[in-house]
Every structure is written in structure tokens, then in C-alpha cells.
Coordinates of C-alpha atoms in Angstrom, one line a residue:
M97 CA 0.0 0.0 0.0
K98 CA 1.0 3.6 -0.4
A99 CA 1.7 5.7 2.8
I100 CA 3.4 8.8 3.9
Q101 CA 6.4 8.2 6.0
Y102 CA 9.5 10.0 7.4
T103 CA 12.8 8.4 8.6
A104 CA 14.2 11.6 10.3
F105 CA 12.9 14.6 12.2
G106 CA 12.9 18.0 10.5
G107 CA 10.9 20.2 8.1
S108 CA 8.3 19.0 5.6
E109 CA 11.1 17.9 3.2
V110 CA 11.5 14.7 5.3
I111 CA 8.0 13.6 4.3
K112 CA 8.1 10.9 1.6
L113 CA 5.4 8.8 -0.3
V114 CA 6.4 5.2 0.1
E115 CA 5.2 1.7 -0.7
T116 CA 4.8 -0.4 2.5
A117 CA 3.1 -3.5 3.7
K118 CA -0.6 -3.6 4.4
P119 CA -1.0 -3.6 8.2
D120 CA -2.1 -6.7 10.1
F121 CA -5.0 -6.6 12.5
T122 CA -5.8 -8.4 15.7
E123 CA -9.0 -9.8 17.2
D124 CA -10.3 -6.5 18.6
E125 CA -9.3 -4.3 15.6
V126 CA -10.8 -3.3 12.3
L127 CA -9.0 -2.8 9.0
I128 CA -10.2 0.3 7.2
K129 CA -9.7 1.2 3.5
A130 CA -9.0 4.9 4.1
A131 CA -10.7 7.6 2.2
A132 CA -9.5 10.7 4.0
V133 CA -7.3 11.9 6.9
T134 CA -6.7 15.4 8.1
V135 CA -3.5 17.4 9.0
N136 CA -3.4 18.5 12.6
P137 CA -0.9 20.8 14.3
A138 CA 0.3 17.9 16.4
D139 CA 1.4 16.1 13.1
I140 CA 3.9 18.9 12.6
K141 CA 5.1 18.8 16.2
F142 CA 5.7 15.1 16.0
R143 CA 7.6 15.5 12.7
S144 CA 9.8 18.3 14.1
G145 CA 10.8 16.1 17.1
I146 CA 9.8 18.6 19.7
L147 CA 7.5 16.1 21.4
Q148 CA 10.1 13.4 21.7
S149 CA 10.7 14.1 25.4
R150 CA 6.9 13.9 26.2
M151 CA 5.4 11.6 23.5
P152 CA 8.2 9.8 21.8
I153 CA 7.7 8.1 18.4
Q154 CA 9.9 5.5 16.7
L155 CA 11.3 6.1 13.2
P156 CA 10.4 5.3 10.5
F157 CA 7.0 6.8 11.3
I158 CA 3.7 7.1 9.4
P159 CA 1.9 10.2 10.7
G160 CA -1.7 10.9 11.3
L161 CA -4.3 11.1 14.1
D162 CA -7.6 10.5 12.3
V163 CA -9.1 8.6 9.4
A164 CA -12.4 8.0 7.7
G165 CA -13.1 5.2 5.3
V166 CA -14.9 1.8 4.7
V167 CA -14.3 -1.3 6.8
E168 CA -12.6 -4.0 4.8
A169 CA -12.2 -6.6 7.6
V170 CA -12.8 -7.1 11.3
G171 CA -11.2 -9.1 14.1
S172 CA -12.9 -12.1 15.6
K173 CA -14.0 -10.3 18.7
V174 CA -15.3 -7.2 16.9
S175 CA -19.1 -7.0 17.4
R176 CA -20.2 -3.4 16.9
I177 CA -18.6 -2.8 13.5
K178 CA -19.1 -4.8 10.4
V179 CA -17.4 -5.1 6.9
G180 CA -18.7 -2.3 4.6
D181 CA -19.5 0.2 7.4
K182 CA -18.5 3.8 6.8
V183 CA -16.5 4.6 9.8
Y184 CA -14.2 7.2 11.4
G185 CA -11.8 7.2 14.3
G186 CA -8.3 7.8 15.4
K187 CA -5.0 6.8 17.0
F188 CA -1.6 8.4 17.6
G189 CA 0.2 7.8 14.3
G190 CA -0.3 5.5 11.3
T191 CA -3.2 7.0 9.4
Y192 CA -1.6 8.7 6.4
A193 CA -2.0 5.5 4.5
Q194 CA -4.3 3.6 2.1
F195 CA -5.1 1.1 4.8
V196 CA -5.4 1.8 8.6
V197 CA -6.0 -0.5 11.5
L198 CA -7.9 0.9 14.5
K199 CA -9.1 -0.6 17.8
E200 CA -12.9 -1.2 17.7
E201 CA -13.1 1.0 20.8
S202 CA -11.7 3.9 18.8
T203 CA -13.9 3.5 15.8
G204 CA -17.4 5.0 15.2
I205 CA -20.0 4.9 12.5
I206 CA -19.9 8.3 10.7
P207 CA -22.8 10.7 11.0
S208 CA -25.5 10.0 8.3
N209 CA -25.4 13.6 6.9
V210 CA -21.6 14.0 6.2
T211 CA -19.2 12.8 3.5
L212 CA -16.1 10.7 4.4
N213 CA -13.9 13.8 4.0
E214 CA -16.1 15.7 6.4
A215 CA -16.2 12.8 8.8
A216 CA -12.4 12.7 8.9
S217 CA -12.3 16.4 9.6
L218 CA -14.5 15.9 12.7
V219 CA -12.6 13.1 14.5
V220 CA -10.0 15.0 16.5
S221 CA -12.4 17.9 17.1
L222 CA -15.3 15.8 18.4
V223 CA -13.1 13.8 20.7
T224 CA -11.3 16.9 22.0
A225 CA -14.5 18.9 22.5
Y226 CA -16.0 16.0 24.5
S227 CA -12.9 15.6 26.6
F228 CA -12.8 19.3 27.5
L229 CA -16.5 20.1 27.9
I230 CA -17.9 16.8 29.3
E231 CA -15.1 14.8 30.7
N232 CA -12.9 17.5 32.3
A233 CA -15.3 20.4 32.9
A234 CA -18.8 18.8 33.3
V235 CA -20.3 22.0 31.8
K236 CA -23.8 23.2 32.6
P237 CA -26.1 25.6 30.7
G238 CA -25.4 29.2 31.5
M239 CA -21.7 28.8 32.2
K240 CA -19.3 31.3 30.6
L241 CA -16.6 29.8 28.3
F242 CA -13.6 31.6 26.8
I243 CA -11.8 29.8 23.9
Q244 CA -8.3 31.0 22.9
G245 CA -8.3 30.1 19.2
I246 CA -12.1 29.8 18.6
A247 CA -12.0 29.6 14.8
G248 CA -9.5 26.9 14.3
G249 CA -10.6 23.4 13.2
T250 CA -11.0 22.1 16.7
G251 CA -11.9 25.5 18.4
A252 CA -14.9 25.9 16.1
V253 CA -16.3 22.5 17.0
I254 CA -15.8 23.2 20.7
L255 CA -17.7 26.4 20.1
Q256 CA -20.6 24.6 18.4
M257 CA -20.8 21.9 21.0
A258 CA -20.7 24.4 23.8
K259 CA -23.5 26.5 22.3
G260 CA -25.5 23.3 21.9
L261 CA -25.1 22.7 25.6
G262 CA -26.3 26.2 26.5
L263 CA -23.0 28.0 27.3
Y264 CA -22.2 31.6 26.8
V265 CA -19.1 31.5 24.5
I266 CA -16.4 34.1 24.0
G267 CA -13.2 33.6 22.0
T268 CA -10.3 35.1 20.1
A269 CA -9.8 35.0 16.3
S270 CA -8.6 37.2 13.5
A271 CA -9.5 38.1 9.9
N272 CA -12.1 35.7 8.5
G273 CA -12.1 33.7 11.7
I274 CA -14.1 36.4 13.4
E275 CA -17.0 36.2 11.0
L276 CA -16.8 32.4 11.0
A277 CA -17.0 32.2 14.8
K278 CA -20.0 34.6 14.9
S279 CA -21.8 32.6 12.2
L280 CA -21.3 29.5 14.4
G281 CA -23.0 31.2 17.3
A282 CA -20.2 32.8 19.3
D283 CA -21.6 35.5 21.7
K284 CA -18.5 37.6 21.5
V285 CA -15.3 37.4 19.3
I286 CA -12.2 39.4 20.1
N287 CA -9.6 40.2 17.3
Y288 CA -6.4 39.1 19.0
R289 CA -4.3 41.2 16.5
T290 CA -5.9 44.5 17.5
E291 CA -7.5 43.9 20.9
D292 CA -6.4 42.7 24.3
F293 CA -8.7 40.0 25.6
A294 CA -7.3 40.5 29.1
T295 CA -9.0 43.9 29.4
M296 CA -12.2 42.8 27.8
V297 CA -13.0 39.4 29.5
N298 CA -13.5 38.5 33.1
D299 CA -15.5 36.2 35.5
V300 CA -15.2 33.2 33.2
D301 CA -16.1 29.7 34.4
L302 CA -13.9 27.9 31.9
V303 CA -11.0 28.7 29.6
I304 CA -9.9 26.4 26.8
D305 CA -6.5 27.1 25.3
M306 CA -6.0 26.0 21.8
V307 CA -3.0 28.2 21.1
G308 CA -0.5 28.1 24.0
G309 CA 2.7 30.1 24.1
D310 CA 3.5 33.1 26.3
V311 CA -0.1 34.3 26.1
Q312 CA -1.3 31.4 28.1
A313 CA -0.2 33.2 31.3
K314 CA -2.7 36.0 30.6
L315 CA -5.6 33.5 30.4
F316 CA -5.6 33.0 34.2
G317 CA -6.7 36.5 34.7
V318 CA -10.0 36.1 33.0
L319 CA -11.2 33.3 35.2
K320 CA -13.4 33.6 38.3
K321 CA -12.1 32.0 41.5
G322 CA -12.6 28.3 41.3
G323 CA -12.7 28.3 37.5
K324 CA -10.8 26.0 35.2
L325 CA -8.1 26.5 32.6
L326 CA -7.8 23.5 30.2
S327 CA -5.1 23.5 27.6
A328 CA -4.7 21.2 24.5
V329 CA -1.2 22.7 23.8
Q330 CA 1.0 22.8 26.9
P331 CA 0.9 22.1 30.6
P332 CA -0.3 25.3 32.4
L333 CA 1.9 26.8 35.2
Q334 CA 0.6 25.5 38.5
E335 CA 2.2 28.5 40.4
L336 CA -0.2 30.7 38.5
A337 CA -3.1 28.4 39.1
Q338 CA -2.5 28.7 42.9
Q339 CA -2.0 32.4 42.7
Y340 CA -5.4 32.9 40.9
G341 CA -7.3 30.2 42.9
V342 CA -8.2 28.1 39.8
E343 CA -7.6 24.7 38.4
A344 CA -5.3 24.3 35.4
T345 CA -4.7 21.1 33.4
F346 CA -3.2 19.9 30.2
V347 CA -5.7 17.6 28.5
S348 CA -4.6 14.8 26.2
S349 CA -7.8 13.3 24.6
A350 CA -8.1 9.6 24.4
Y351 CA -10.1 8.2 21.4
S352 CA -13.3 6.4 22.0
Y353 CA -16.4 5.6 20.0
Q354 CA -18.5 6.9 22.9
K355 CA -17.1 10.4 22.4
L356 CA -17.6 10.2 18.7
D357 CA -21.2 9.0 19.1
Y358 CA -21.9 11.9 21.4
G359 CA -20.7 14.3 18.8
K360 CA -22.3 12.3 16.0
S361 CA -25.8 13.1 17.5
M362 CA -25.0 16.8 17.4
V363 CA -23.7 16.6 13.8
E364 CA -26.9 14.8 12.7
Q365 CA -29.0 17.4 14.4
G366 CA -27.2 20.2 12.6
I367 CA -25.8 21.6 15.9
I368 CA -22.2 20.9 14.7
K369 CA -21.1 21.5 11.1
P370 CA -17.8 20.4 9.7
K371 CA -15.5 23.1 8.1
I372 CA -13.0 22.1 5.4
V373 CA -10.8 24.8 4.0
R374 CA -8.4 22.8 1.7
T375 CA -8.5 19.4 0.2
L376 CA -5.3 17.8 -1.3
K377 CA -4.3 14.3 -2.4
L378 CA -2.2 12.1 -0.1
P379 CA 1.0 12.6 -2.2
H380 CA 0.8 16.3 -1.3
A381 CA 1.0 15.7 2.4
A382 CA 4.2 17.9 2.8
R383 CA 2.4 20.8 1.2
A384 CA -0.6 20.2 3.3
Q385 CA 1.5 20.3 6.5
D386 CA 3.1 23.5 5.3
I387 CA -0.3 25.1 4.9
V388 CA -1.2 24.2 8.5
S389 CA 2.2 25.3 9.8
A390 CA 1.7 28.7 8.3
G391 CA -1.3 29.2 10.6
G392 CA -4.4 31.3 10.1
I393 CA -6.4 28.2 9.1
D394 CA -10.1 28.5 10.0
G395 CA -11.1 24.9 9.5
K396 CA -9.5 21.6 8.5
V397 CA -7.1 20.6 5.8
V398 CA -8.0 17.2 4.4
L399 CA -5.9 14.6 2.5
E400 CA -7.9 12.4 0.2
I401 CA -6.7 8.9 -0.3
D402 CA -7.3 7.0 -3.5

């Protein structure tokens, strides 16, 4: 089968299209003929090697965190998924390929109202949104949420799920992202290039950080006492959490079909809509990663697999 692989860490030039063996699967796994994957910021971080101290990978490595496609075969103990099902799911690495093996536990049936490309674009976002809003924050209607990076591929899905759950949602974006976030129901959007959210937001129950960097320290100041800061990017400083009297946690989302099914219901109701900004073929994975690396992407970049 064809797959994208790299044998050394570095820039996008290390990415190669290779011919490799079709993967084997075990009794609790499904073999998927892949139709689409997406490029996530973490793919670039893994490729650069900066995550080796925290989440090491072994070279040669096939990247990818999500996939959508059609089930070609199932293990002997698989009961929920059958051959021919259109499915989506994820794992940490190994999905930029024509065939992908996933645990049944990490595989869901795609929403009935989306394409396979759109389904792939939702995997990481739905799992992350559930992990933040339900698993870690146990949100309730009327709570006030601030999303740093509200218009990105995952931020936009968190926004839509939060609005579906009755939250008041504020976030930062720029350029076209401001209008996108407003069109998806955001109550207030702040242009991070020209405005300072620290002077405009306060008394927030929950902050979700999708950006990280030095600006993360300013996020503590918008929370109310006892509030929560959850980051998908980097571990927040516990000294600042104690200083402000809040909880602060780095969240790494585990894949599960239960999380996907929760989001699937919202997708089928029209509460959550996928947003794809670019579609390229698998051989152009390096270019696709460069597009994501450049930033300013208000939606997902999809790689189609023939």
C-alpha cells in the first residue's frame, strides 16, 4: 500500500510517499480502506521532534491522528462494527495510508449527513470537544466559556458543542475567523491582533486554550475564583493556578467511539457542522502540512486517499 512516512525529524522535506506492507490486525481491531485523513498541528510537532521528550515516536514513522473510510475486515472479537460500514476514528500515528488499523473501541460509524472527507475532519475535534466540555469540565447551561483560538478546526467544533449545551461563549480569532465564529454562534469574538482580551473578558467559568505560548499566562486573569483552565497545547503553570485560585490542566484526549457517538448526534441534528478549508491528495502531504504550519487556518485541511 501507499503511505506517507519519514525516517528523520525535520521540516516538511523529510516527508516521503512510500510503498509499504498492508497492516495486520488483531481480534479487537478493524481494517479500514482509508478515504480521508486530516492534517493536525500535532502532526507537525511530532515531525519536528519537539514532542520526543513527552510523547516519543519511533522512526520510520507514518503520521496521522484520524481517518475515515470503509471497513474491509474485522477481528474475531469485533461485534459493533461490520465489513462495509463507513467509519471514522483515530489513533496516535499511522493514518496517512491507504489502509489503517484501529481498535474497535476507537472507531465509530460516521454521521449520516456528512461525507467521508467531512467525517475525517471531525474526528479529533469531536473527541477533543467531549474531553474538554464533558469529561474534564462537566459544563452546565449558562456557564461562561472563553476559547483561545475559537475559529480553528477544533476550536470551532468546541464552540458549536458548547452552544448546543447552552453555554455563553467568547473567543479570540482574526480576519475571516471572526465572522466564522460569529456565524457559528459565538456570543463575542475578540480580534487578537488588534484587541487585548485580558482587558475585555472576566469572571469566566472555563478557559480552553488551543494556542499556548506566552499568552497562556494571561488566560488565568479572565477566570473567576474556582474556575478551570484546560489546555490542549501545553501544561499550564501550577504556580499561576495557585495564585489565581483556579484549576489548570493539560488535556490529552483519548479516542473512543462513545465520544464520537456523542458528537455524531449533534452533527446529525445540525448543531455541529464540519468546516474544510483545503483538500489535497495524499502525495501532497508535505504541502498540506506547510499550509497548517503557516497558521491562520479557519477549518481543517483534508488529505484524500485513492
